[in-house]
CSV table of C-alpha atoms and ligand atoms in Angstrom, one decimal:
chain,number,residue,atom,x,y,z
N,1,MET,CA,-0.2,-0.1,0.2
N,2,ARG,CA,3.0,2.4,0.7
N,3,ARG,CA,4.2,2.6,-2.7
N,4,LEU,CA,1.0,4.8,-4.0
N,5,ARG,CA,1.8,6.9,-0.8
N,6,LYS,CA,5.2,8.2,-2.2
N,7,GLN,CA,5.2,12.0,-2.1
N,8,ASN,CA,5.7,13.1,-5.6
N,9,LEU,CA,2.6,11.0,-6.8
N,10,ARG,CA,0.3,10.8,-3.6
N,11,PHE,CA,-2.3,13.5,-5.3
N,12,LEU,CA,-2.5,11.3,-8.8
N,13,ILE,CA,-4.7,8.6,-6.6
N,14,ARG,CA,-6.9,11.2,-4.2
N,15,GLU,CA,-10.3,10.0,-4.4
N,16,THR,CA,-11.6,13.5,-3.0
N,17,LYS,CA,-10.6,16.6,-3.8
N,18,LEU,CA,-11.7,19.9,-1.9
N,19,SER,CA,-12.3,23.0,-4.2
N,20,VAL,CA,-13.5,26.7,-3.7
N,21,ASP,CA,-16.6,25.5,-6.2
N,22,ASP,CA,-17.5,23.5,-3.1
N,23,LEU,CA,-17.6,26.4,-0.6
N,24,ILE,CA,-20.3,29.1,0.0
N,25,VAL,CA,-19.5,31.7,2.3
N,26,PRO,CA,-21.9,33.2,5.4
N,27,ILE,CA,-22.2,36.9,5.5
N,28,PHE,CA,-23.5,38.4,8.0
N,29,VAL,CA,-25.3,41.8,7.2
N,30,ASP,CA,-25.8,44.2,10.0
N,31,GLU,CA,-28.0,47.5,9.3
N,32,ASN,CA,-27.2,49.1,12.7
N,33,ILE,CA,-23.3,49.1,12.1
N,34,LYS,CA,-20.8,51.2,10.1
N,35,LYS,CA,-17.6,49.6,10.0
N,36,PRO,CA,-16.9,45.5,10.0
N,37,LEU,CA,-18.0,44.1,13.7
N,38,GLU,CA,-16.0,41.3,15.2
N,39,ILE,CA,-17.9,38.4,16.5
N,40,SER,CA,-16.8,37.8,19.9
N,41,SER,CA,-17.5,33.7,20.0
N,42,MET,CA,-16.1,33.5,16.4
N,43,PRO,CA,-12.5,34.5,16.2
N,44,ASP,CA,-11.7,36.3,12.6
N,45,TYR,CA,-15.2,36.4,11.7
N,46,PHE,CA,-17.3,39.8,11.1
N,47,ARG,CA,-20.5,41.3,10.5
N,48,VAL,CA,-20.5,43.8,7.6
N,49,PRO,CA,-22.7,46.9,7.6
N,50,LEU,CA,-24.7,47.2,4.7
N,51,ASP,CA,-22.5,49.4,2.7
N,52,GLY,CA,-19.7,47.1,2.9
N,53,VAL,CA,-21.2,44.0,1.3
N,54,VAL,CA,-19.9,44.9,-2.1
N,55,LYS,CA,-16.4,45.0,-1.0
N,56,GLU,CA,-16.7,42.0,1.0
N,57,VAL,CA,-17.9,39.9,-1.9
N,58,GLU,CA,-15.0,41.2,-3.7
N,59,THR,CA,-12.5,39.8,-1.7
N,60,CYS,CA,-14.3,36.5,-1.7
N,61,LEU,CA,-14.0,37.0,-5.5
N,62,GLU,CA,-10.6,37.7,-5.5
N,63,LYS,CA,-10.0,34.1,-4.0
N,64,ASN,CA,-12.6,32.6,-6.4
N,65,LEU,CA,-15.3,32.3,-3.8
N,66,LYS,CA,-18.3,33.2,-5.7
N,67,ALA,CA,-21.0,31.5,-3.5
N,68,PHE,CA,-22.8,33.2,-0.8
N,69,ILE,CA,-25.4,33.0,1.8
N,70,LEU,CA,-26.7,35.9,3.5
N,71,PHE,CA,-27.6,36.4,7.0
N,72,GLY,CA,-29.4,39.8,8.2
N,73,ILE,CA,-29.4,41.7,11.4
N,74,PRO,CA,-32.4,44.0,10.9
N,75,ALA,CA,-32.8,47.6,12.7
N,76,TYR,CA,-36.2,46.5,13.4
N,77,LYS,CA,-37.7,43.4,15.2
N,78,ASP,CA,-41.6,42.7,15.9
N,79,GLU,CA,-43.8,39.7,16.5
N,80,ILE,CA,-43.8,38.5,13.4
N,81,GLY,CA,-41.1,39.3,11.9
N,82,THR,CA,-42.3,41.5,9.5
N,83,SER,CA,-38.7,43.3,8.7
N,84,ALA,CA,-37.7,40.0,7.1
N,85,TYR,CA,-39.8,40.3,3.9
N,86,ASP,CA,-39.7,44.4,4.0
N,87,LYS,CA,-38.8,45.5,0.1
N,88,ASN,CA,-36.4,47.3,1.9
N,89,GLY,CA,-35.0,45.0,4.6
N,90,VAL,CA,-31.6,44.8,5.0
N,91,ILE,CA,-31.1,41.1,3.0
N,92,GLN,CA,-33.2,42.8,0.2
N,93,LYS,CA,-31.0,45.9,0.1
N,94,ALA,CA,-27.7,44.1,0.2
N,95,LEU,CA,-28.6,41.5,-2.5
N,96,ARG,CA,-29.8,44.5,-4.6
N,97,ASN,CA,-26.1,46.2,-3.4
N,98,ILE,CA,-24.4,42.7,-4.7
N,99,ARG,CA,-26.4,42.3,-8.0
N,100,SER,CA,-25.9,45.8,-9.5
N,101,GLU,CA,-22.2,45.3,-9.1
N,102,PHE,CA,-21.7,41.3,-10.0
N,103,ASP,CA,-24.2,39.7,-12.7
N,104,ASP,CA,-22.4,35.9,-12.0
N,105,VAL,CA,-22.1,35.3,-7.6
N,106,VAL,CA,-24.7,32.7,-6.6
N,107,LEU,CA,-27.0,34.8,-4.0
N,108,ILE,CA,-28.3,32.6,-1.5
N,109,THR,CA,-30.5,33.8,1.3
N,110,ASP,CA,-31.5,32.0,4.5
N,111,VAL,CA,-35.2,31.9,5.0
N,112,CYS,CA,-36.2,31.8,8.4
N,113,LEU,CA,-38.1,34.5,11.1
N,114,CYS,CA,-35.6,34.2,13.8
N,115,GLU,CA,-33.4,37.2,13.3
N,116,TYR,CA,-36.4,39.4,12.8
N,117,THR,CA,-38.5,38.4,15.5
N,118,THR,CA,-38.7,39.8,18.9
N,119,HIS,CA,-39.0,36.5,20.9
N,120,GLY,CA,-36.3,34.9,18.6
N,121,HIS,CA,-38.2,31.9,17.5
N,122,CYS,CA,-38.4,30.6,13.7
N,123,GLY,CA,-42.6,30.6,13.6
N,124,VAL,CA,-45.4,32.8,14.7
N,125,VAL,CA,-45.7,32.4,18.3
N,126,LYS,CA,-49.0,32.6,20.5
N,127,ASP,CA,-48.9,31.5,24.3
N,128,ASN,CA,-45.4,30.0,24.0
N,129,LEU,CA,-46.0,27.6,21.4
N,130,ILE,CA,-44.5,28.1,18.1
N,131,LEU,CA,-47.3,27.6,15.3
N,132,ASN,CA,-46.7,26.0,12.2
N,133,ASP,CA,-49.2,26.8,9.4
N,134,GLU,CA,-49.4,30.5,10.7
N,135,THR,CA,-45.8,30.3,10.1
N,136,LEU,CA,-46.0,29.1,6.1
N,137,PRO,CA,-47.1,32.1,4.5
N,138,LEU,CA,-44.6,34.1,6.1
N,139,LEU,CA,-42.0,32.0,5.1
N,140,ALA,CA,-43.5,32.4,1.3
N,141,LYS,CA,-43.7,36.1,1.1
N,142,ILE,CA,-39.8,36.1,2.6
N,143,ALA,CA,-38.8,34.0,-0.2
N,144,ILE,CA,-40.6,35.9,-2.5
N,145,SER,CA,-39.3,39.6,-1.6
N,146,HIS,CA,-35.6,37.5,-1.4
N,147,ALA,CA,-36.3,36.3,-5.3
N,148,GLU,CA,-37.7,39.5,-6.1
N,149,ALA,CA,-34.0,41.4,-4.4
N,150,GLY,CA,-32.2,39.0,-6.8
N,151,ALA,CA,-31.6,35.9,-4.9
N,152,ASP,CA,-30.8,32.8,-6.9
N,153,ILE,CA,-31.4,30.4,-4.2
N,154,VAL,CA,-33.7,30.5,-1.4
N,155,ALA,CA,-32.6,28.5,1.6
N,156,PRO,CA,-35.6,27.9,4.4
N,157,SER,CA,-33.9,26.8,7.6
N,158,ALA,CA,-37.2,27.0,10.1
N,159,MET,CA,-38.1,23.3,10.0
N,160,MET,CA,-41.6,24.1,9.6
N,161,ASP,CA,-43.6,21.1,8.3
N,162,GLY,CA,-44.7,21.9,4.6
N,163,MET,CA,-42.2,25.1,4.3
N,164,VAL,CA,-40.9,23.9,1.1
N,165,LYS,CA,-43.9,23.5,-0.5
N,166,ALA,CA,-45.3,26.7,0.4
N,167,ILE,CA,-42.5,28.5,-1.0
N,168,ARG,CA,-42.5,26.5,-4.1
N,169,GLU,CA,-46.1,27.4,-4.6
N,170,GLY,CA,-45.7,30.9,-3.8
N,171,LEU,CA,-42.1,31.2,-5.8
N,172,ASP,CA,-44.1,30.0,-9.1
N,173,ARG,CA,-46.9,31.9,-8.3
N,174,GLU,CA,-44.8,35.1,-8.4
N,175,GLY,CA,-42.7,34.1,-11.4
N,176,TYR,CA,-39.8,33.0,-9.8
N,177,GLN,CA,-39.9,29.5,-11.6
N,178,ASP,CA,-36.0,29.2,-11.4
N,179,VAL,CA,-35.5,30.1,-7.9
N,180,VAL,CA,-33.5,27.2,-6.5
N,181,ILE,CA,-34.9,26.0,-2.9
N,182,MET,CA,-31.6,24.4,-1.1
N,183,SER,CA,-33.8,22.9,1.8
N,184,TYR,CA,-32.1,23.0,5.5
N,185,ALA,CA,-34.0,19.6,5.3
N,186,ALA,CA,-32.2,17.8,8.2
N,187,LYS,CA,-31.2,20.4,10.6
N,188,TYR,CA,-31.0,19.3,14.4
N,189,ALA,CA,-31.4,21.5,17.2
N,190,SER,CA,-27.9,21.3,18.0
N,191,ASN,CA,-25.3,23.0,20.8
N,192,PHE,CA,-23.1,23.9,17.9
N,193,TYR,CA,-25.3,27.0,17.0
N,194,SER,CA,-25.0,29.3,20.0
N,195,PRO,CA,-21.9,31.3,18.3
N,196,PHE,CA,-24.2,31.9,15.3
N,197,ARG,CA,-26.7,33.3,17.6
N,198,GLU,CA,-24.7,35.9,18.8
N,199,ALA,CA,-23.3,36.6,15.4
N,200,ALA,CA,-26.9,37.1,14.2
N,201,GLU,CA,-28.6,38.1,17.2
N,202,SER,CA,-31.0,35.3,17.0
N,203,GLY,CA,-31.1,34.0,20.0
N,204,PHE,CA,-34.5,33.1,21.6
N,205,LYS,CA,-36.3,34.8,24.8
N,206,PHE,CA,-37.8,31.7,25.8
N,207,GLY,CA,-37.6,27.7,25.7
N,208,ASP,CA,-35.5,26.1,23.2
N,209,ARG,CA,-35.7,24.9,19.3
N,210,LYS,CA,-36.5,21.0,20.2
N,211,GLY,CA,-40.2,21.6,19.1
N,212,TYR,CA,-39.1,21.9,15.5
N,213,GLN,CA,-35.6,21.1,14.8
N,214,MET,CA,-34.6,17.5,14.9
N,215,ASP,CA,-33.4,15.4,18.1
N,216,PHE,CA,-30.0,14.7,17.7
N,217,HIS,CA,-30.6,10.8,18.4
N,218,ASN,CA,-32.1,10.4,15.6
N,219,ALA,CA,-31.0,9.6,11.8
N,220,ASN,CA,-33.8,7.5,10.2
N,221,GLU,CA,-35.8,10.9,10.9
N,222,ALA,CA,-33.7,12.5,8.7
N,223,LEU,CA,-34.1,10.6,6.0
N,224,ARG,CA,-38.1,11.0,6.6
N,225,GLU,CA,-37.4,14.8,6.5
N,226,VAL,CA,-35.2,14.9,3.6
N,227,GLU,CA,-37.8,12.6,1.2
N,228,LEU,CA,-40.6,14.9,2.4
N,229,ASP,CA,-38.8,18.4,1.3
N,230,ILE,CA,-37.9,16.5,-2.2
N,231,LYS,CA,-41.6,15.6,-2.6
N,232,GLU,CA,-42.2,19.7,-1.7
N,233,GLY,CA,-39.9,20.5,-4.1
N,234,ALA,CA,-36.3,21.1,-2.8
N,235,ASP,CA,-33.3,21.4,-5.5
N,236,ILE,CA,-31.0,20.6,-2.9
N,237,VAL,CA,-31.2,19.1,0.3
N,238,MET,CA,-28.8,19.9,3.3
N,239,VAL,CA,-27.6,18.5,6.7
N,240,LYS,CA,-26.8,20.5,9.6
N,241,PRO,CA,-24.2,20.9,11.4
N,242,ALA,CA,-21.7,18.5,9.3
N,243,LEU,CA,-19.1,17.3,11.1
N,244,ALA,CA,-20.6,15.0,14.0
N,245,TYR,CA,-23.5,14.2,11.4
N,246,LEU,CA,-21.5,12.9,8.7
N,247,ASP,CA,-23.5,9.4,9.0
N,248,VAL,CA,-26.5,11.4,8.0
N,249,VAL,CA,-24.8,13.5,5.2
N,250,TYR,CA,-23.7,9.8,4.0
N,251,ARG,CA,-26.9,8.0,4.2
N,252,ILE,CA,-28.9,11.0,2.6
N,253,LYS,CA,-26.4,11.0,-0.5
N,254,GLN,CA,-26.5,7.5,-1.1
N,255,GLN,CA,-30.1,7.2,-0.5
N,256,PHE,CA,-31.2,10.1,-2.4
N,257,LYS,CA,-28.7,11.1,-4.8
N,258,MET,CA,-29.8,14.9,-4.5
N,259,PRO,CA,-27.1,17.4,-4.7
N,260,THR,CA,-26.6,17.5,-1.0
N,261,ALA,CA,-25.2,20.2,1.2
N,262,ALA,CA,-23.5,20.1,4.5
N,263,TYR,CA,-23.4,23.6,7.0
N,264,ASN,CA,-20.1,23.0,8.7
N,265,VAL,CA,-21.7,25.6,11.7
N,266,SER,CA,-20.6,28.3,14.1
N,267,GLY,CA,-19.9,26.3,16.7
N,268,GLU,CA,-17.3,23.7,14.6
N,269,TYR,CA,-15.7,26.9,13.8
N,270,SER,CA,-15.2,28.5,16.6
N,271,MET,CA,-13.8,25.2,18.1
N,272,VAL,CA,-11.4,24.5,15.8
N,273,LYS,CA,-10.4,28.6,15.5
N,274,ALA,CA,-9.8,28.1,19.5
N,275,ALA,CA,-7.8,25.1,19.2
N,276,ILE,CA,-5.5,26.7,16.4
N,277,LYS,CA,-5.3,30.0,18.5
N,278,LEU,CA,-3.8,28.0,21.3
N,279,GLY,CA,-1.4,26.2,19.2
N,280,TRP,CA,-2.9,22.8,20.1
N,281,LEU,CA,-4.1,22.2,16.3
N,282,ASN,CA,-2.2,23.3,13.1
N,283,GLU,CA,-4.6,25.3,10.4
N,284,GLU,CA,-4.3,21.9,8.3
N,285,VAL,CA,-6.8,20.6,10.1
N,286,ILE,CA,-9.4,23.2,8.5
N,287,TYR,CA,-8.6,21.3,5.5
N,288,GLU,CA,-8.9,17.8,6.5
N,289,ILE,CA,-12.6,18.6,8.1
N,290,LEU,CA,-13.9,20.0,4.8
N,291,THR,CA,-12.3,17.4,3.3
N,292,ALA,CA,-13.8,14.7,5.1
N,293,ILE,CA,-17.1,16.7,5.1
N,294,LYS,CA,-17.1,16.2,1.1
N,295,ARG,CA,-15.5,12.5,1.2
N,296,ALA,CA,-19.1,11.8,3.5
N,297,GLY,CA,-21.1,12.9,0.6
N,298,ALA,CA,-21.5,16.9,0.6
N,299,ASP,CA,-21.6,18.2,-2.8
N,300,LEU,CA,-21.6,22.4,-1.3
N,301,ILE,CA,-20.3,23.1,2.1
N,302,ILE,CA,-21.6,26.2,3.9
N,303,THR,CA,-18.4,27.1,6.1
N,304,TYR,CA,-17.0,30.1,8.1
N,305,HIS,CA,-13.7,28.7,6.9
N,306,ALA,CA,-13.7,29.9,3.0
N,307,LYS,CA,-12.0,32.8,2.6
N,308,GLU,CA,-8.8,31.3,5.0
N,309,ILE,CA,-9.3,27.8,3.3
N,310,ALA,CA,-8.8,29.6,-0.1
N,311,ASP,CA,-5.6,31.0,1.4
N,312,LEU,CA,-4.3,27.8,2.6
N,313,PRO,CA,-1.7,26.0,-0.5
Q,1,PBG,C1,-31.5,30.4,11.8
Q,1,PBG,C2,-30.3,29.9,11.8
Q,1,PBG,C3,-29.4,29.1,12.5
Q,1,PBG,C4,-28.5,29.0,12.1
Q,1,PBG,C5,-28.4,28.9,10.2
Q,1,PBG,N1,-29.9,29.6,9.8
Q,1,PBG,C6,-29.7,29.2,14.1
Q,1,PBG,C7,-30.4,28.5,14.7
Q,1,PBG,O1,-31.4,27.7,14.4
Q,1,PBG,O2,-30.5,28.7,16.1
Q,1,PBG,C8,-26.9,28.2,12.4
Q,1,PBG,C9,-25.7,28.1,11.7
Q,1,PBG,C10,-24.9,28.4,12.1
Q,1,PBG,O3,-24.9,27.9,13.8
Q,1,PBG,O4,-23.6,28.7,12.0
Q,1,PBG,N2,-32.6,29.3,11.6
């Protein structure tokens, strides 16, 4: 076996090769700031102001990173997240700003309520319950407003039953048949999201998300979630988080052969960055992790490491 591991020819027989084409860069757009703001629990990662978003995209394009997923931190929040579908909302403005400068970038938007509601939950709340069917029309409205502002792909992450169907119908009705749906199909109620909640100011005021996001003890259930989302019209299915869920990525890819995305989430990023900063791990670990996610079956990887990995040799 060692003949093929010689330094000069190893590369020839590599089964999995990570490329910048596999990566999606998350951008946090904050309507309330004037200059980039570092996220304390995500070293080297920043929220960007609305008028800094074009520059951020430009920096990524120089590294050949062409796909972006946008998260908004709005100036205004209310009970039902109306600023999420405001024509002049933070994401809608960011989309238009980017679109007016670059034609061929891929713009993806997170479709959810949690960053836009005062209670911080992903759906409409009544008597401390998160209502499913009342949330669906709002998610469709958000997706339509993103499409209108120039999104190529909408990514619903609220984990409401029937959300993909509601969004597909809404988009089609409004003439956005070409807009792609990348569904957060198997999204687990995970402890790995806490840095994101600081980053996107989307922490919840009561309870938890276990009533809508998946229980991490389950994997067969992920297959059922994905099957439903495909039936409802998802074009790309996502597993989230990635690293502790590679079995789920693998099984989904094997079973459905769909374009499959994995979200290398905030906590996975912070964990690795902390260890690198302490000198306990070296940077190549990032490359190893992302390659492993691809090896498990992910075609696309959303990762906060995108920019730094593009710089690694
Ligand atoms: C919004 C959303 C979350 C993440 C992506 N979209 C947070 C959550 O569900 O609590 C997490 C991303 C990350 O941790 O990097 N629903």
